[in-house]
Amino acid sequence: QVQLVESGGGLVQAGGSLRLSCTASGIPVNSRVIGWYRQPPGKQRELVAMISSGGSTNYADSVKGRFAVSRDNAKNTVYLQMNSLKPDDTAVYYCNIDWDDGLGRHDYWGQGTQVTVSS
């Protein structure tokens, strides 16, 4: 059974930093692409960053240069370091892992962690 648990959210002033964690169980974090998503109030969920099994990363234009995704294989955890935070970064942040192994689609989400950036 695959489970993802996010932590690290909170309230921070604009310009501040937070580090989110996504700890997985039931699957190695370096075996699949893991994505960080966010859902601002009243808006749709959007992709923020992703890290592949090989370690390559991609970011939404809105967070490039400010956010960094990384992982610790020994802790089976993926991190999202968020710097220079803006009020527009306020959202619930989720991590996700999904894949299709030919037998079907597998799609797992964490419960989310709230990030609030005050101006």
PDB file of C-alpha atoms in Angstrom:
ATOM      1  CA  GLN A   1       0.000   0.000   0.000  1.00  0.00           C
ATOM      2  CA  VAL A   2       1.479   3.289  -1.134  1.00  0.00           C
ATOM      3  CA  GLN A   3       1.111   6.257   1.196  1.00  0.00           C
ATOM      4  CA  LEU A   4       2.403   9.811   0.952  1.00  0.00           C
ATOM      5  CA  VAL A   5       2.519  12.157   3.934  1.00  0.00           C
ATOM      6  CA  GLU A   6       3.307  15.853   3.534  1.00  0.00           C
ATOM      7  CA  SER A   7       4.547  18.105   6.304  1.00  0.00           C
ATOM      8  CA  GLY A   8       6.259  21.427   6.811  1.00  0.00           C
ATOM      9  CA  GLY A   9       3.562  23.891   5.874  1.00  0.00           C
ATOM     10  CA  GLY A  10       2.721  26.933   7.920  1.00  0.00           C
ATOM     11  CA  LEU A  11       2.365  30.675   8.033  1.00  0.00           C
ATOM     12  CA  VAL A  12       5.266  32.764   6.785  1.00  0.00           C
ATOM     13  CA  GLN A  13       5.794  36.387   5.812  1.00  0.00           C
ATOM     14  CA  ALA A  14       6.473  37.370   2.232  1.00  0.00           C
ATOM     15  CA  GLY A  15      10.136  36.866   1.432  1.00  0.00           C
ATOM     16  CA  GLY A  16      10.445  34.004   3.874  1.00  0.00           C
ATOM     17  CA  SER A  17      11.193  30.336   3.328  1.00  0.00           C
ATOM     18  CA  LEU A  18       9.652  26.975   4.077  1.00  0.00           C
ATOM     19  CA  ARG A  19      10.696  23.418   3.376  1.00  0.00           C
ATOM     20  CA  LEU A  20       7.996  20.888   2.684  1.00  0.00           C
ATOM     21  CA  SER A  21       8.538  17.157   3.075  1.00  0.00           C
ATOM     22  CA  CYS A  22       6.791  14.264   1.384  1.00  0.00           C
ATOM     23  CA  THR A  23       7.553  10.945   3.043  1.00  0.00           C
ATOM     24  CA  ALA A  24       6.553   7.846   1.134  1.00  0.00           C
ATOM     25  CA  SER A  25       5.846   4.325   2.267  1.00  0.00           C
ATOM     26  CA  GLY A  26       5.242   1.319   0.095  1.00  0.00           C
ATOM     27  CA  ILE A  27       7.375   2.567  -2.777  1.00  0.00           C
ATOM     28  CA  PRO A  28      10.920   3.973  -3.125  1.00  0.00           C
ATOM     29  CA  VAL A  29      10.842   7.680  -3.942  1.00  0.00           C
ATOM     30  CA  ASN A  30      13.593   7.171  -6.521  1.00  0.00           C
ATOM     31  CA  SER A  31      11.591   4.629  -8.504  1.00  0.00           C
ATOM     32  CA  ARG A  32       9.063   7.012 -10.128  1.00  0.00           C
ATOM     33  CA  VAL A  33       8.429  10.617 -10.960  1.00  0.00           C
ATOM     34  CA  ILE A  34       7.158  12.507  -7.930  1.00  0.00           C
ATOM     35  CA  GLY A  35       5.374  15.791  -8.355  1.00  0.00           C
ATOM     36  CA  TRP A  36       4.565  18.667  -6.055  1.00  0.00           C
ATOM     37  CA  TYR A  37       1.226  20.337  -6.771  1.00  0.00           C
ATOM     38  CA  ARG A  38      -0.628  23.182  -5.144  1.00  0.00           C
ATOM     39  CA  GLN A  39      -4.205  24.360  -5.030  1.00  0.00           C
ATOM     40  CA  PRO A  40      -4.728  28.029  -4.209  1.00  0.00           C
ATOM     41  CA  PRO A  41      -8.056  29.048  -2.669  1.00  0.00           C
ATOM     42  CA  GLY A  42     -10.813  28.920  -5.270  1.00  0.00           C
ATOM     43  CA  LYS A  43      -8.476  27.741  -8.024  1.00  0.00           C
ATOM     44  CA  GLN A  44      -7.537  24.506  -9.709  1.00  0.00           C
ATOM     45  CA  ARG A  45      -4.676  22.322  -8.639  1.00  0.00           C
ATOM     46  CA  GLU A  46      -1.464  23.056 -10.557  1.00  0.00           C
ATOM     47  CA  LEU A  47       1.892  21.386 -10.963  1.00  0.00           C
ATOM     48  CA  VAL A  48       4.698  23.199  -9.168  1.00  0.00           C
ATOM     49  CA  ALA A  49       7.733  20.939  -9.498  1.00  0.00           C
ATOM     50  CA  MET A  50       8.709  17.393 -10.241  1.00  0.00           C
ATOM     51  CA  ILE A  51      11.674  15.095  -9.820  1.00  0.00           C
ATOM     52  CA  SER A  52      12.262  12.062 -11.978  1.00  0.00           C
ATOM     53  CA  SER A  53      13.628   8.704 -10.936  1.00  0.00           C
ATOM     54  CA  GLY A  54      16.942   9.788 -12.427  1.00  0.00           C
ATOM     55  CA  GLY A  55      16.979  12.990 -10.404  1.00  0.00           C
ATOM     56  CA  SER A  56      16.172  15.509 -13.103  1.00  0.00           C
ATOM     57  CA  THR A  57      13.854  18.310 -12.058  1.00  0.00           C
ATOM     58  CA  ASN A  58      11.304  20.598 -13.689  1.00  0.00           C
ATOM     59  CA  TYR A  59       9.509  23.642 -12.382  1.00  0.00           C
ATOM     60  CA  ALA A  60       6.538  25.794 -13.189  1.00  0.00           C
ATOM     61  CA  ASP A  61       7.584  29.182 -14.546  1.00  0.00           C
ATOM     62  CA  SER A  62       6.012  30.877 -11.545  1.00  0.00           C
ATOM     63  CA  VAL A  63       8.445  29.232  -9.107  1.00  0.00           C
ATOM     64  CA  LYS A  64      11.637  28.884 -11.149  1.00  0.00           C
ATOM     65  CA  GLY A  65      14.613  30.269  -9.296  1.00  0.00           C
ATOM     66  CA  ARG A  66      12.720  30.293  -5.987  1.00  0.00           C
ATOM     67  CA  PHE A  67      11.743  26.643  -5.370  1.00  0.00           C
ATOM     68  CA  ALA A  68      13.942  23.561  -5.424  1.00  0.00           C
ATOM     69  CA  VAL A  69      12.898  19.916  -5.291  1.00  0.00           C
ATOM     70  CA  SER A  70      15.217  17.258  -3.931  1.00  0.00           C
ATOM     71  CA  ARG A  71      15.065  13.866  -2.300  1.00  0.00           C
ATOM     72  CA  ASP A  72      16.731  11.763   0.362  1.00  0.00           C
ATOM     73  CA  ASN A  73      16.581   8.134  -0.693  1.00  0.00           C
ATOM     74  CA  ALA A  74      17.661   6.887   2.723  1.00  0.00           C
ATOM     75  CA  LYS A  75      14.698   8.675   4.327  1.00  0.00           C
ATOM     76  CA  ASN A  76      12.427   7.907   1.371  1.00  0.00           C
ATOM     77  CA  THR A  77      11.455  11.556   1.363  1.00  0.00           C
ATOM     78  CA  VAL A  78      11.118  14.250  -1.276  1.00  0.00           C
ATOM     79  CA  TYR A  79      11.526  17.891  -0.300  1.00  0.00           C
ATOM     80  CA  LEU A  80      10.315  21.169  -1.723  1.00  0.00           C
ATOM     81  CA  GLN A  81      12.467  24.076  -0.603  1.00  0.00           C
ATOM     82  CA  MET A  82      10.535  27.304  -1.098  1.00  0.00           C
ATOM     83  CA  ASN A  83      12.398  30.611  -0.911  1.00  0.00           C
ATOM     84  CA  SER A  84      11.378  34.210  -1.539  1.00  0.00           C
ATOM     85  CA  LEU A  85       7.784  33.285  -0.883  1.00  0.00           C
ATOM     86  CA  LYS A  86       5.010  35.516  -2.174  1.00  0.00           C
ATOM     87  CA  PRO A  87       1.358  35.841  -1.145  1.00  0.00           C
ATOM     88  CA  ASP A  88       0.465  34.190  -4.482  1.00  0.00           C
ATOM     89  CA  ASP A  89       2.205  31.033  -3.220  1.00  0.00           C
ATOM     90  CA  THR A  90      -0.546  30.596  -0.637  1.00  0.00           C
ATOM     91  CA  ALA A  91      -2.132  27.200  -1.280  1.00  0.00           C
ATOM     92  CA  VAL A  92      -2.505  23.652  -0.089  1.00  0.00           C
ATOM     93  CA  TYR A  93       0.539  21.749  -1.324  1.00  0.00           C
ATOM     94  CA  TYR A  94       0.326  18.092  -2.278  1.00  0.00           C
ATOM     95  CA  CYS A  95       2.804  15.487  -3.438  1.00  0.00           C
ATOM     96  CA  ASN A  96       1.825  12.911  -5.999  1.00  0.00           C
ATOM     97  CA  ILE A  97       3.153   9.761  -7.542  1.00  0.00           C
ATOM     98  CA  ASP A  98       1.490   8.101 -10.489  1.00  0.00           C
ATOM     99  CA  TRP A  99       2.429   5.557 -13.102  1.00  0.00           C
ATOM    100  CA  ASP A 100       0.998   3.112 -15.581  1.00  0.00           C
ATOM    101  CA  ASP A 101       2.548  -0.340 -15.473  1.00  0.00           C
ATOM    102  CA  GLY A 102       0.441  -1.814 -18.240  1.00  0.00           C
ATOM    103  CA  LEU A 103      -1.897  -3.393 -15.727  1.00  0.00           C
ATOM    104  CA  GLY A 104      -3.524  -0.118 -14.888  1.00  0.00           C
ATOM    105  CA  ARG A 105      -3.013   3.427 -13.687  1.00  0.00           C
ATOM    106  CA  HIS A 106      -1.729   3.987 -10.175  1.00  0.00           C
ATOM    107  CA  ASP A 107      -2.251   7.458  -8.713  1.00  0.00           C
ATOM    108  CA  TYR A 108      -1.488   8.419  -5.125  1.00  0.00           C
ATOM    109  CA  TRP A 109      -1.791  11.750  -3.303  1.00  0.00           C
ATOM    110  CA  GLY A 110      -0.868  12.916   0.147  1.00  0.00           C
ATOM    111  CA  GLN A 111      -3.322  14.712   2.418  1.00  0.00           C
ATOM    112  CA  GLY A 112      -1.812  18.119   1.689  1.00  0.00           C
ATOM    113  CA  THR A 113      -0.148  20.758   3.810  1.00  0.00           C
ATOM    114  CA  GLN A 114      -1.288  24.373   4.037  1.00  0.00           C
ATOM    115  CA  VAL A 115       1.135  27.160   3.145  1.00  0.00           C
ATOM    116  CA  THR A 116       0.036  30.701   3.896  1.00  0.00           C
ATOM    117  CA  VAL A 117       2.192  33.665   2.914  1.00  0.00           C
ATOM    118  CA  SER A 118       1.247  36.991   4.466  1.00  0.00           C
ATOM    119  CA  SER A 119       2.067  40.302   2.824  1.00  0.00           C
TER     120      SER A 119
END
